[in-house]
Coordinates of N, CA and C in Angstrom, one line a residue:
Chain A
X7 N 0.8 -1.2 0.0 CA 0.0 0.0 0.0 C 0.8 1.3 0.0
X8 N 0.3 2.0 -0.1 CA 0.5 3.7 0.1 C 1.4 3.9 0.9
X9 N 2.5 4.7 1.0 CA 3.5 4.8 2.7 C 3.8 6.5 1.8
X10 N 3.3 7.5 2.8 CA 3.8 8.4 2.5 C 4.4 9.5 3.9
X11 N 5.8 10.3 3.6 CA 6.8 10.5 4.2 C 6.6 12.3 4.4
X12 N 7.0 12.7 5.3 CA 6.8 14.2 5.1 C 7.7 15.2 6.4
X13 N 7.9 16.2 5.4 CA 9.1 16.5 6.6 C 9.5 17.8 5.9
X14 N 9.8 19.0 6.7 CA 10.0 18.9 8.2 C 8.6 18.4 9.4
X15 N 8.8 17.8 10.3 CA 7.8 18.5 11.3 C 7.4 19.3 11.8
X16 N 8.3 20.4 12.1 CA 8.0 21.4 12.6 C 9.0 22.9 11.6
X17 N 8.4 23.9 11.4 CA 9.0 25.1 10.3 C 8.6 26.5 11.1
X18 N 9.3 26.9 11.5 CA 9.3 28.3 11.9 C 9.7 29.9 11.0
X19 N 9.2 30.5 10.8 CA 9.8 31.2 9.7 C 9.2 32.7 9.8
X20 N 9.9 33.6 9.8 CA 9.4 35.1 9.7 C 8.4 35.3 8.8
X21 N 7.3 36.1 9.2 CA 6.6 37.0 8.3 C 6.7 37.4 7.3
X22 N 6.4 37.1 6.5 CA 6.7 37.5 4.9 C 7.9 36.6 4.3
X23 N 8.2 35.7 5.1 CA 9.6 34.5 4.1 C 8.4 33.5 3.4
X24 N 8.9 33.1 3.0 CA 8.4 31.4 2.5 C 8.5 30.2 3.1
X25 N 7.8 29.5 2.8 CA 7.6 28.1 3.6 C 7.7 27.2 2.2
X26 N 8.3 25.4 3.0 CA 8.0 24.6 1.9 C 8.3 23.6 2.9
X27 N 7.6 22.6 2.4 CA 7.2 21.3 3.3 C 7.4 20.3 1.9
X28 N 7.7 19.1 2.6 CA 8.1 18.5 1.4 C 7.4 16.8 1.6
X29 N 6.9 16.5 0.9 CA 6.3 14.7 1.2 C 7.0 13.7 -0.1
X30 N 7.3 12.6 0.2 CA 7.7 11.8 -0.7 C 6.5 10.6 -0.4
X31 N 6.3 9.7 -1.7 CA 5.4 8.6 -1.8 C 5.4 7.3 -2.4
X32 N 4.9 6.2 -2.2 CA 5.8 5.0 -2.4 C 5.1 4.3 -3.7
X33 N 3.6 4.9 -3.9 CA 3.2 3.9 -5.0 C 3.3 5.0 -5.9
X34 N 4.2 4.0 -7.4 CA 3.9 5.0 -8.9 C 3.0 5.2 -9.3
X35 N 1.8 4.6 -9.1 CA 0.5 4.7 -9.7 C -0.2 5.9 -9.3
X36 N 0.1 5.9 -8.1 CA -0.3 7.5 -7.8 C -0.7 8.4 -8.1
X37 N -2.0 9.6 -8.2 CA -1.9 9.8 -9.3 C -2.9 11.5 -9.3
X38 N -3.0 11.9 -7.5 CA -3.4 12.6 -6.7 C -3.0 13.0 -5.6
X39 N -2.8 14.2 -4.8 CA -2.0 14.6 -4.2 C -2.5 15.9 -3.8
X40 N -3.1 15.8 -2.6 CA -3.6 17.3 -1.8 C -3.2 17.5 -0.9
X41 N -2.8 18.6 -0.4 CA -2.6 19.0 1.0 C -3.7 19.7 1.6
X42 N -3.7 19.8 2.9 CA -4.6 20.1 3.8 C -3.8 21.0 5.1
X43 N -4.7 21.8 5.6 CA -4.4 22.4 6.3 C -5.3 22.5 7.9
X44 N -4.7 22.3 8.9 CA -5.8 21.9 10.0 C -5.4 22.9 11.2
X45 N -6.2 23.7 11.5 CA -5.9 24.2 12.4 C -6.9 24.0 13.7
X46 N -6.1 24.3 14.7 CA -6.3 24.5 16.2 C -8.2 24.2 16.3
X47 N -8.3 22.8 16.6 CA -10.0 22.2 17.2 C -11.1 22.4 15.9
X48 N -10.0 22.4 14.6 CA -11.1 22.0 13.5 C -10.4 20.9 12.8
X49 N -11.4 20.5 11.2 CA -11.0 19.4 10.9 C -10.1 20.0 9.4
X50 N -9.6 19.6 8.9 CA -8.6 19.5 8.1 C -9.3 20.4 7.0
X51 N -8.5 21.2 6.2 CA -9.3 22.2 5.1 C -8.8 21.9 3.8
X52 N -8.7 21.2 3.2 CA -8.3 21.0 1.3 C -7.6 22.2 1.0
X53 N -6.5 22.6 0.8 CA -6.1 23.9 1.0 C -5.7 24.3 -1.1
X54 N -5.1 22.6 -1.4 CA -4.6 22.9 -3.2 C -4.5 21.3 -3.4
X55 N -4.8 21.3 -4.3 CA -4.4 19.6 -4.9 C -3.4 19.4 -6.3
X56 N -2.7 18.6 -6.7 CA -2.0 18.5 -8.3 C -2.5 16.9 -8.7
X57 N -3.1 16.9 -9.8 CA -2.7 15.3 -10.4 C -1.7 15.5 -11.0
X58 N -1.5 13.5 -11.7 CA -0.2 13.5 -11.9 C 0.4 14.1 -13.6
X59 N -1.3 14.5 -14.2 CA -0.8 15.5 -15.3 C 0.0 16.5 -15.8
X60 N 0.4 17.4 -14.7 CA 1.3 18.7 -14.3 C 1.8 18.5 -13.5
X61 N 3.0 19.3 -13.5 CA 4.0 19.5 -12.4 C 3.8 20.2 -11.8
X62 N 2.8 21.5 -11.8 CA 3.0 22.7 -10.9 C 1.4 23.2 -11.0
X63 N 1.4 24.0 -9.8 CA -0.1 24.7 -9.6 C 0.0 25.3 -8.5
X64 N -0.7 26.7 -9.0 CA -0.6 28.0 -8.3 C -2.2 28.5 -7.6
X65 N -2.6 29.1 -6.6 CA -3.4 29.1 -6.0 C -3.4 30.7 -5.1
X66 N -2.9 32.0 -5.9 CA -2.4 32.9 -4.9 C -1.2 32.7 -4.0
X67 N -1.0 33.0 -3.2 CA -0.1 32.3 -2.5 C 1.0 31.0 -2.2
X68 N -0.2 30.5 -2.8 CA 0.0 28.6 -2.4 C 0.1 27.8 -3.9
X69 N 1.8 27.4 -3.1 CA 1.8 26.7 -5.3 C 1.9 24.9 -4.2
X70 N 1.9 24.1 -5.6 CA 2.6 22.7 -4.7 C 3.0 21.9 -6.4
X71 N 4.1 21.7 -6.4 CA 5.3 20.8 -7.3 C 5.0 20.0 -6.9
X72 N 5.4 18.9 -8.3 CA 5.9 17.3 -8.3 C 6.2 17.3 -9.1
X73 N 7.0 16.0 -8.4 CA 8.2 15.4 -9.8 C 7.9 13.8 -9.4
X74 N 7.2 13.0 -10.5 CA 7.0 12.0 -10.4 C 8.2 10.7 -10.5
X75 N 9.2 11.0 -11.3 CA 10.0 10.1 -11.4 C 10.5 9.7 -10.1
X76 N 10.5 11.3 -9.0 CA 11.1 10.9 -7.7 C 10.6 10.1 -6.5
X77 N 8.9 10.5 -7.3 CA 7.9 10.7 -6.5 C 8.2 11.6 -5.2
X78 N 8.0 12.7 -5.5 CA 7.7 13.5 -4.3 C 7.1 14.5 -4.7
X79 N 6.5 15.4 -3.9 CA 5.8 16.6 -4.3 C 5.9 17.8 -2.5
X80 N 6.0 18.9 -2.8 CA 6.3 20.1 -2.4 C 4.9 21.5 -2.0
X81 N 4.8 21.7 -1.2 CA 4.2 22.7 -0.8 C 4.4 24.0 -0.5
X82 N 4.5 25.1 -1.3 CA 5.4 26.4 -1.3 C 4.5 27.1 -0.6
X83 N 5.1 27.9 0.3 CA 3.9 29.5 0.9 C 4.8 30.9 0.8
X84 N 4.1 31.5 -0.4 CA 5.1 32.7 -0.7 C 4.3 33.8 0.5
X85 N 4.8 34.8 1.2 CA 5.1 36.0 1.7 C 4.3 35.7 3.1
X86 N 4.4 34.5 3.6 CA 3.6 33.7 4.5 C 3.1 35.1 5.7
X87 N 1.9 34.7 6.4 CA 1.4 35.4 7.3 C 1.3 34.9 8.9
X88 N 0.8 35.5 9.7 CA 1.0 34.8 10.7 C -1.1 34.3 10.8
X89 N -1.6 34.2 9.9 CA -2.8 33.1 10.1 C -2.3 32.2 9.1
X90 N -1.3 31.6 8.7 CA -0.8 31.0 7.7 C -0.3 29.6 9.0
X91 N -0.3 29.9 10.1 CA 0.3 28.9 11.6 C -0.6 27.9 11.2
X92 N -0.4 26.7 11.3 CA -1.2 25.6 11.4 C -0.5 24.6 11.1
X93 N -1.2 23.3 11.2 CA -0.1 22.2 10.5 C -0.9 21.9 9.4
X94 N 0.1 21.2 8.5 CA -0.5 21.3 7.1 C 0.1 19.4 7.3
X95 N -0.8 19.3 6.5 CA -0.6 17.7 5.6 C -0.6 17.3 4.2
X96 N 0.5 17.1 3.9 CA 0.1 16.1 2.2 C -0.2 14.5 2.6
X97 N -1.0 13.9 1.5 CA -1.7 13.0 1.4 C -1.7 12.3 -0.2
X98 N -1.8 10.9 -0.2 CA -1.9 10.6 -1.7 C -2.7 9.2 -1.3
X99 N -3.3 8.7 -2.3 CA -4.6 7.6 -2.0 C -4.2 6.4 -2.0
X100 N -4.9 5.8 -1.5 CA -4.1 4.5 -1.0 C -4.3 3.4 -2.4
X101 N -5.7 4.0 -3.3 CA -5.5 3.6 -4.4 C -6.6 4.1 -5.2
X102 N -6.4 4.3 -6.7 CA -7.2 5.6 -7.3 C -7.1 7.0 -6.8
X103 N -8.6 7.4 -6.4 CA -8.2 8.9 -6.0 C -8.3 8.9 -5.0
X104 N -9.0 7.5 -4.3 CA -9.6 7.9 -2.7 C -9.6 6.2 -1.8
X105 N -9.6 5.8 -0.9 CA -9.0 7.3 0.2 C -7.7 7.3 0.4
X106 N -7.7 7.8 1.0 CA -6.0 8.9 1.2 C -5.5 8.3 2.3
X107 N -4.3 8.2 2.5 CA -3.4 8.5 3.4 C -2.8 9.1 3.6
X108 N -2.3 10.0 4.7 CA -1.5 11.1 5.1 C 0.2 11.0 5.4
X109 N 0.6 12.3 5.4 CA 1.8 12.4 6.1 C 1.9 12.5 7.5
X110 N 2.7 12.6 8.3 CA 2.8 13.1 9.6 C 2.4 14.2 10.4
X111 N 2.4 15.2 9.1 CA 2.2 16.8 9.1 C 3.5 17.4 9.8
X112 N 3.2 18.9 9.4 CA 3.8 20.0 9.6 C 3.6 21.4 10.2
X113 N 3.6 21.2 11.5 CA 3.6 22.3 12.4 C 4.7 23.5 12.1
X114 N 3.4 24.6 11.3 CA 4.4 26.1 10.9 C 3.6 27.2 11.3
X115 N 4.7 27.6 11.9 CA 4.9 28.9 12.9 C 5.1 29.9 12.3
X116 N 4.6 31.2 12.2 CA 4.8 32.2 10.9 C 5.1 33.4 12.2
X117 N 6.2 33.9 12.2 CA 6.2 34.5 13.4 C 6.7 36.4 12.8
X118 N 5.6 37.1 13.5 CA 5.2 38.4 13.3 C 6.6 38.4 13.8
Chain B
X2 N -17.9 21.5 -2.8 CA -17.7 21.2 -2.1 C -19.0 20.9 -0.9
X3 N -19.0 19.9 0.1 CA -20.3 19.8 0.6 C -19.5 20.3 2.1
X4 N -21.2 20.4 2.9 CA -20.8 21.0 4.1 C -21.1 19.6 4.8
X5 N -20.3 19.3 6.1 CA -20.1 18.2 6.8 C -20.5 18.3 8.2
X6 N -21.2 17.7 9.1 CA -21.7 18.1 10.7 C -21.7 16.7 11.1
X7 N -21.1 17.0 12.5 CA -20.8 15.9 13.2 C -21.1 16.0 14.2
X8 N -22.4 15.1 15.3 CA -22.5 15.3 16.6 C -22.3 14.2 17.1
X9 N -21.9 14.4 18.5 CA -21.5 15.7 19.2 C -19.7 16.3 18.8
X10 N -20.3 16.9 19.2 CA -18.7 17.8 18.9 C -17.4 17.5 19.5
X11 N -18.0 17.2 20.9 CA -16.9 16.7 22.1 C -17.9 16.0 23.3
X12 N -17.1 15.0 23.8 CA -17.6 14.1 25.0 C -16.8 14.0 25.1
X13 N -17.0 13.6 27.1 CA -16.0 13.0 27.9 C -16.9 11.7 28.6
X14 N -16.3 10.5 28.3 CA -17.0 9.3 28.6 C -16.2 8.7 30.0
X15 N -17.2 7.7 30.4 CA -16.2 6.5 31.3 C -15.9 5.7 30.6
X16 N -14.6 5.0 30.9 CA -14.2 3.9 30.2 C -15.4 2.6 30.1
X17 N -15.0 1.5 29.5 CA -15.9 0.7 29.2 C -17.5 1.3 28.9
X18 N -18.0 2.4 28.4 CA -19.0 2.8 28.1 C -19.0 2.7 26.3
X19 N -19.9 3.2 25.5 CA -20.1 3.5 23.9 C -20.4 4.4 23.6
X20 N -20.0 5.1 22.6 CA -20.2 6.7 22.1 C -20.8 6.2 20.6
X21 N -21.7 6.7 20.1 CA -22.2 6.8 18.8 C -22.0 8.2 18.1
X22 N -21.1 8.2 17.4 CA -21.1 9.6 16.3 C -21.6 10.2 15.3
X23 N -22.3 10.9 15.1 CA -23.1 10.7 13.5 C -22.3 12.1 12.4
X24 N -22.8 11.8 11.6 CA -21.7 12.6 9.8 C -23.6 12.6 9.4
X25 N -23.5 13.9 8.9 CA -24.5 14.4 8.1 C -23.9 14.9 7.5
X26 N -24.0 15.2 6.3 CA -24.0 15.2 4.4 C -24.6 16.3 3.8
X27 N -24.3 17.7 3.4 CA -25.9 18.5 2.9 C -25.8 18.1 1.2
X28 N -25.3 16.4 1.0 CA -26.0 16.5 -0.4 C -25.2 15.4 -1.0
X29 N -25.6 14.5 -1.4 CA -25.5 12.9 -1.6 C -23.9 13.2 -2.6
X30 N -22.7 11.7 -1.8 CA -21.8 11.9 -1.5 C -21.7 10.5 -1.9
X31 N -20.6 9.7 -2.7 CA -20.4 8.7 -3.4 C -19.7 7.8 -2.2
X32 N -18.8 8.1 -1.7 CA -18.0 7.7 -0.3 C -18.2 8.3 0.9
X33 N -18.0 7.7 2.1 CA -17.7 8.1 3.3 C -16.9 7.4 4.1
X34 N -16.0 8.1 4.8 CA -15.1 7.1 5.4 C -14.8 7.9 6.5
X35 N -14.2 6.9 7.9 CA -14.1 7.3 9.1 C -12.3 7.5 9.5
X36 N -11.9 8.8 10.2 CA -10.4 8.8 10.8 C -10.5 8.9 11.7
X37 N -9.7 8.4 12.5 CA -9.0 8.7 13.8 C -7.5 9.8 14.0
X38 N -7.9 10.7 14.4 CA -6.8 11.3 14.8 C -6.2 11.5 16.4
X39 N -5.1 10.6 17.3 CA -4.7 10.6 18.5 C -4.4 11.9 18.5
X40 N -4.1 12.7 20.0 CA -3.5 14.0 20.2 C -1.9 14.3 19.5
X41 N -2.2 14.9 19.0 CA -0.3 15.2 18.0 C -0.3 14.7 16.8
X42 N -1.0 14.2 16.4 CA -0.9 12.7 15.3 C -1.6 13.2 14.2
X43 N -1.0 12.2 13.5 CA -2.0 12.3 12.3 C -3.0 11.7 11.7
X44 N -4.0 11.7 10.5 CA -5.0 10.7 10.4 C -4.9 9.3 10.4
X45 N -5.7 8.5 10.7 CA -5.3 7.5 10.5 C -6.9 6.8 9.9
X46 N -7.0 5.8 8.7 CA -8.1 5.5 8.1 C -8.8 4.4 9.2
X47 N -9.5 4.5 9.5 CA -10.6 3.3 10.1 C -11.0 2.5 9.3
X48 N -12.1 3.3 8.6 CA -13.3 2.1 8.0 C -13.4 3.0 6.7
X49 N -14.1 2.4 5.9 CA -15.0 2.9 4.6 C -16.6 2.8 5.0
X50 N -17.5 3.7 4.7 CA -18.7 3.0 5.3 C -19.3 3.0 3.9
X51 N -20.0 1.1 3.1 CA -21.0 1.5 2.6 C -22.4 1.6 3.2
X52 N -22.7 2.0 1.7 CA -24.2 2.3 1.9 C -24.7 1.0 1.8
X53 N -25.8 0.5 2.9 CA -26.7 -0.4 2.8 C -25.8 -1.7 2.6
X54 N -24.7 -2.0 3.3 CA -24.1 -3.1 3.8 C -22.6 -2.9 4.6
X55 N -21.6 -3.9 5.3 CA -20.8 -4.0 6.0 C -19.4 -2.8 5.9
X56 N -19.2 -1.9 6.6 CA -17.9 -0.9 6.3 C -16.9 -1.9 6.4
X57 N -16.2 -1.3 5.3 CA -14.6 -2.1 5.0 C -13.1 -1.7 6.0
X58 N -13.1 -2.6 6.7 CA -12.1 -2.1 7.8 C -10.7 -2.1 7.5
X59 N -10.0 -1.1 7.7 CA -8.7 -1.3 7.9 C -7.6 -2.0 8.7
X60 N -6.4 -2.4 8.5 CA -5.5 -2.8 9.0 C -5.7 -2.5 10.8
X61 N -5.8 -3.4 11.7 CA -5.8 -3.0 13.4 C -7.2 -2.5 14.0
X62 N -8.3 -2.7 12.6 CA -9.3 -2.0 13.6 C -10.6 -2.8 13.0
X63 N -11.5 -3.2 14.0 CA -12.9 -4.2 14.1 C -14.1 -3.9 13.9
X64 N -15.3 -4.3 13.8 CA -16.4 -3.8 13.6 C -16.7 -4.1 14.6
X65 N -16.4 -5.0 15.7 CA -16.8 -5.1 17.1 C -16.5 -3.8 18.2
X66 N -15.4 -3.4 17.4 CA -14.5 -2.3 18.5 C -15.0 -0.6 17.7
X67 N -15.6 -0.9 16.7 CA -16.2 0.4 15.6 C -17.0 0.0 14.9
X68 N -18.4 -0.2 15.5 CA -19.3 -0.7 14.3 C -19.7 0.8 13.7
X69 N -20.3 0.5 12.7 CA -20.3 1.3 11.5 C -21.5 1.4 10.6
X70 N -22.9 2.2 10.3 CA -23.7 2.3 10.2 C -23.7 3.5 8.8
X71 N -24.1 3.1 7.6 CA -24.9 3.9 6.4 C -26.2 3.6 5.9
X72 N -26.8 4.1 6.1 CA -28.2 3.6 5.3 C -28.8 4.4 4.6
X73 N -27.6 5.5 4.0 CA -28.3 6.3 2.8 C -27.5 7.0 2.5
X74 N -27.0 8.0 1.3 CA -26.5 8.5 1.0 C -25.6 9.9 1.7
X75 N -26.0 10.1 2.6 CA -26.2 11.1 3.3 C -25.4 11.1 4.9
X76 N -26.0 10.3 5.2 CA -25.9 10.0 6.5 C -25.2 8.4 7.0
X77 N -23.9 8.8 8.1 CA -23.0 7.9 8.5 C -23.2 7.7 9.9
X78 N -22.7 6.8 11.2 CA -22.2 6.8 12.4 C -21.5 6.0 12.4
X79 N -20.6 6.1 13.5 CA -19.3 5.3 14.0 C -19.7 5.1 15.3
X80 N -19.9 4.0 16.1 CA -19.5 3.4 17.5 C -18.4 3.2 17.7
X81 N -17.7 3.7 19.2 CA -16.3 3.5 19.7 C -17.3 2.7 20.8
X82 N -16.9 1.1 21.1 CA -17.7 0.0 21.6 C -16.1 0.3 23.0
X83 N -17.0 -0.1 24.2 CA -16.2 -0.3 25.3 C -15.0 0.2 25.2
X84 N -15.1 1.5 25.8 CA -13.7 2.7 25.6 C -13.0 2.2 27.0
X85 N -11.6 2.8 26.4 CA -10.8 3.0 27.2 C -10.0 4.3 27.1
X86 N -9.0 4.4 28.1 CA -8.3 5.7 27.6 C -7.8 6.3 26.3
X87 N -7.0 5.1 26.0 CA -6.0 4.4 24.6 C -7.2 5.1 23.6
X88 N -8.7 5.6 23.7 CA -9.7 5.7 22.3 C -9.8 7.3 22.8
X89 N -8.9 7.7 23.3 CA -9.1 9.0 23.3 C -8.8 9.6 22.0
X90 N -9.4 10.4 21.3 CA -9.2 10.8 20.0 C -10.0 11.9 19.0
X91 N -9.5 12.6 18.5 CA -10.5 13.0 17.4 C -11.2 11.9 16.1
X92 N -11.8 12.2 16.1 CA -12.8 10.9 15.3 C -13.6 11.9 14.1
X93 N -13.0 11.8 13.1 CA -13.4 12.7 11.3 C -13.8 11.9 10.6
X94 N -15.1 12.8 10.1 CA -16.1 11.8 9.3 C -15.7 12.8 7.7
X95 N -15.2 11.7 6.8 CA -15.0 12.3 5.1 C -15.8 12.0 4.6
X96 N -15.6 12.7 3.6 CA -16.6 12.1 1.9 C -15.8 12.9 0.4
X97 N -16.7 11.8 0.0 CA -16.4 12.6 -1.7 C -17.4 12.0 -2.6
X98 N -17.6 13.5 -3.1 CA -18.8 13.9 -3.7 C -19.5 13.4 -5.2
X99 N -20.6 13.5 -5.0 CA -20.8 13.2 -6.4 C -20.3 13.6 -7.3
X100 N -20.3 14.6 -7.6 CA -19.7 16.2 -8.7 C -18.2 16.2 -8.6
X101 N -17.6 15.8 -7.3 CA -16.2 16.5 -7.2 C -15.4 15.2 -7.0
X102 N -14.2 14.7 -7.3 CA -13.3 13.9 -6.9 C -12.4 14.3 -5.5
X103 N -12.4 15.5 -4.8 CA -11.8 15.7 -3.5 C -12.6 14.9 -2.5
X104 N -11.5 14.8 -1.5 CA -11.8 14.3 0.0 C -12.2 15.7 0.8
X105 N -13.2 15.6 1.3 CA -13.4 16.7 2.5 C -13.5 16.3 3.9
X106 N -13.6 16.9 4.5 CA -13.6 16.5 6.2 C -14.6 17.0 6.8
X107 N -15.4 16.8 8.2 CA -16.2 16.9 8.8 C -15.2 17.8 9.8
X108 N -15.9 18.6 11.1 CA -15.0 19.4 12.3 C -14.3 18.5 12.9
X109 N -14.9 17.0 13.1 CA -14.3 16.1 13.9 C -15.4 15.9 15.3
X110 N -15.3 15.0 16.0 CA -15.7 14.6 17.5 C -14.3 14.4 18.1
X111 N -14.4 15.1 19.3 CA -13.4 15.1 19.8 C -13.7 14.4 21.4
X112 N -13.2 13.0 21.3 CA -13.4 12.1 22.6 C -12.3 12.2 23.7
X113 N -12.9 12.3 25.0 CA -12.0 11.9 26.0 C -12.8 10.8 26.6
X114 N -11.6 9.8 27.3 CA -12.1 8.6 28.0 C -11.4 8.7 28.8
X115 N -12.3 8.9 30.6 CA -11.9 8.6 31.8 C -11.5 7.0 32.2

């Protein structure tokens, strides 16, 4: 099945720098890939997804890469804010599109 | 995207007791499936629930210890059968939609067991 890897766990980063969180994934067939973002006593929010058609996708702020040969994919946060705090998760399915398995997630700190 | 509601929101149980959770749907949903999330942690899949027969369990987890209940498009519950502390947890009810290929999430129930 599915085994997917994610890291850093924890990202601290000034106000207005960038963030990138990074997930690697084990099956090639793979072929979907969203991250989520969960903050503090709610449930997880779909924040950007990529299939495995493109490499890249832009969302305002929020891009997320993949490179399939390596299998891994990337979550960028340009000019990050401090409601940008939360942990975020990438995820890819355990087979087809659904359901998913997650990463470990990533607790990021955007510090004013 | 659909809107997701889960009651109750939060309990605090005795151990060896049963909590029943329910997932309401505002609008018929091809999948539903049940996560567990421990404190710090991350999701972890339970079950699949179909509709109008047995949810498909995952790796380490039972229908005796999580029975599992769909009887319509719409609407899900999860049982946590004879708790213990160990089932303390956020418990997230997903779906995916007719119209859309995304996973969405419910707020979660958030269990504590004395």
């Amino acid at each position: 099945g599915e085994n997917v890897e994610q890291h850093p766990s924890t990202l601290s980063v000034q106000e207005g720098d960038s963030a990138v969180i990074k997930c690697t994934y084990s099956d090639s067939a793979s072929n979907y890939f969203p991250w989520y973002k969960q903050e503090l006593g709610k449930g997880p929010q779909l924040i950007i997804d990529i299939r495995s058609n493109v490499g890249e996708k832009k969302d305002q702020r929020i891009a997320v890469t993949l490179n399939k040969t390596a299998k891994h994919f990337s979550l960028h946060i340009t000019e990050t804010q401090p409601e940008d705090s939360a942990v975020y998760f990438c995820a890819a399915p355990y087979s087809g599109n659904t359901p998913l398995v997650f990463g470990k997630g990533t607790r990021l700190s955007v510090i004013a | 995207s659909a809107v997701i509601s889960q009651k109750p929101s939060r309990d605090i149980c005795q151990r060896g007791t049963s909590l029943t959770i329910q997932c309401q749907v505002d609008s018929q949903v091809t999948m539903m499936f049940w996560y567990r999330q421990q404190p710090g942690q991350s999701l972890t899949l339970i079950a699949t629930a179909n509709q109008g027969s047995e949810a498909t369990y995952e790796s380490g987890f039972v229908i005796d210890k999580f029975p599992i209940s769909r009887p319509n498009l719409t609407f899900s519950t999860l049982t946590v059968s004879n708790m213990s502390p160990e089932d303390s947890s956020i418990y997230l009810c997903s779906v995916v939609g007719v119209s859309y290929n995304e996973q969405f999430f419910g707020p979660g129930t958030r269990l504590t067991v004395l």
